[in-house]
Tab-separated table of C-alpha atoms in Angstrom:
chain	number	residue	atom	x	y	z
A	114	MET	CA	106.586	133.023	-122.434
A	115	THR	CA	109.136	130.457	-121.259
A	116	PRO	CA	112.408	129.838	-123.120
A	117	ASP	CA	110.965	126.574	-124.468
A	118	ASP	CA	108.055	128.488	-126.054
A	119	ARG	CA	110.292	130.803	-128.055
A	120	PRO	CA	111.604	129.796	-131.466
A	121	SER	CA	115.184	128.562	-131.279
A	122	ALA	CA	117.791	127.953	-133.953
A	123	VAL	CA	121.317	126.617	-134.277
A	124	ALA	CA	123.512	127.020	-137.359
A	125	LEU	CA	126.276	124.552	-138.090
A	126	SER	CA	129.249	124.866	-140.403
A	127	TYR	CA	130.896	121.851	-141.992
A	128	LEU	CA	133.532	123.569	-144.101
A	129	ASP	CA	136.424	121.547	-142.671
A	130	LYS	CA	135.564	117.989	-143.725
A	131	ASN	CA	138.328	116.658	-141.443
A	132	ARG	CA	136.554	117.910	-138.322
A	133	ALA	CA	133.089	117.613	-136.822
A	134	PRO	CA	130.596	120.372	-137.655
A	135	ILE	CA	130.958	123.579	-135.641
A	136	VAL	CA	128.203	125.637	-134.022
A	137	VAL	CA	128.490	129.039	-135.712
A	138	ALA	CA	125.270	130.701	-134.540
A	139	LYS	CA	122.507	130.018	-132.047
A	140	GLY	CA	119.750	131.898	-130.342
A	141	TYR	CA	116.159	132.244	-129.226
A	142	GLY	CA	113.296	134.460	-130.331
A	143	VAL	CA	114.254	137.277	-132.677
A	144	VAL	CA	117.816	135.954	-132.971
A	145	ALA	CA	116.520	132.501	-133.981
A	146	GLU	CA	114.189	134.037	-136.541
A	147	SER	CA	117.107	136.036	-137.953
A	148	ILE	CA	119.295	132.912	-138.208
A	149	MET	CA	116.573	131.037	-140.073
A	150	ARG	CA	115.806	133.990	-142.375
A	151	GLU	CA	119.498	134.433	-143.253
A	152	ALA	CA	119.823	130.724	-143.969
A	153	ARG	CA	116.823	130.698	-146.309
A	154	GLU	CA	117.930	133.907	-148.055
A	155	ASN	CA	121.293	132.262	-148.727
A	156	GLY	CA	119.772	129.103	-150.150
A	157	LEU	CA	120.493	126.960	-147.110
A	158	TYR	CA	118.087	124.380	-145.795
A	159	VAL	CA	116.363	124.856	-142.458
A	160	HIS	CA	115.476	121.628	-140.673
A	161	ALA	CA	113.121	121.588	-137.687
A	162	SER	CA	114.190	119.146	-135.000
A	163	PRO	CA	113.327	120.515	-131.544
A	164	ASP	CA	115.136	117.745	-129.650
A	165	LEU	CA	118.327	118.150	-131.669
A	166	ILE	CA	118.197	121.937	-131.377
A	167	ARG	CA	117.792	121.657	-127.599
A	168	LEU	CA	120.947	119.535	-127.437
A	169	LEU	CA	122.916	121.735	-129.839
A	170	MET	CA	122.013	124.852	-127.823
A	171	GLN	CA	124.239	123.411	-125.066
A	172	VAL	CA	127.302	123.491	-127.358
A	173	ASP	CA	129.363	126.675	-127.118
A	174	LEU	CA	129.764	128.887	-130.180
A	175	ASP	CA	132.737	128.010	-132.390
A	176	GLN	CA	132.935	124.536	-130.827
A	177	GLN	CA	132.617	121.197	-132.577
A	178	ILE	CA	129.516	119.190	-131.910
A	179	PRO	CA	130.171	116.414	-129.368
A	180	PRO	CA	130.516	112.798	-130.516
A	181	GLU	CA	127.160	111.977	-128.897
A	182	LEU	CA	125.459	114.115	-131.570
A	183	TYR	CA	127.372	112.823	-134.609
A	184	LEU	CA	124.685	110.334	-135.648
A	185	ALA	CA	121.783	112.778	-135.299
A	186	VAL	CA	123.625	115.521	-137.210
A	187	ALA	CA	124.766	113.021	-139.854
A	188	GLU	CA	121.146	112.008	-140.420
A	189	VAL	CA	120.167	115.652	-141.002
A	190	MET	CA	123.125	116.138	-143.339
A	191	ALA	CA	122.135	113.003	-145.285
A	192	TRP	CA	118.571	114.357	-145.563
A	193	ILE	CA	119.912	117.658	-146.927
A	194	HIS	CA	122.171	115.825	-149.385
A	195	GLY	CA	119.156	113.857	-150.611
A	196	LEU	CA	117.198	117.081	-151.160
A	197	GLU	CA	120.090	118.596	-153.095
A	198	GLN	CA	120.420	115.478	-155.248
A	199	ALA	CA	116.672	115.485	-155.992
A	200	GLU	CA	116.782	119.192	-156.916
A	201	GLU	CA	119.747	118.638	-159.191
A	202	ALA	CA	118.065	115.681	-160.906
A	203	ALA	CA	114.869	117.690	-161.435
A	204	ALA	CA	116.638	120.766	-162.823
A	205	PRO	CA	116.653	121.209	-166.608
A	206	ARG	CA	120.028	120.327	-168.137
A	207	ASN	CA	120.823	123.893	-169.200
A	208	SER	CA	120.270	125.311	-165.691
A	209	ARG	CA	122.334	122.715	-163.785
A	210	ARG	CA	125.454	123.811	-162.006
A	211	SER	CA	128.733	122.497	-163.356
């Protein structure tokens, strides 16, 4: 099995809204599966984009994504925001977060 055949995953953090997202976890195989499982268990979205993941794998841990990836990452973040908005709109009034 070549590295490209193994599952791969990159986790980004965007806690500091004044800075670009930071790569907080990345890996192949079992590590990738663990990253994705942890994300899902914590209610985070997992987006499959092999080309973007391949590029993000080149970014060192705890480093901001490079400007060349801002647009691609922003598109994923906008997609996630849309999903969250749709979920919130579909939720019954009494179970919505305040």
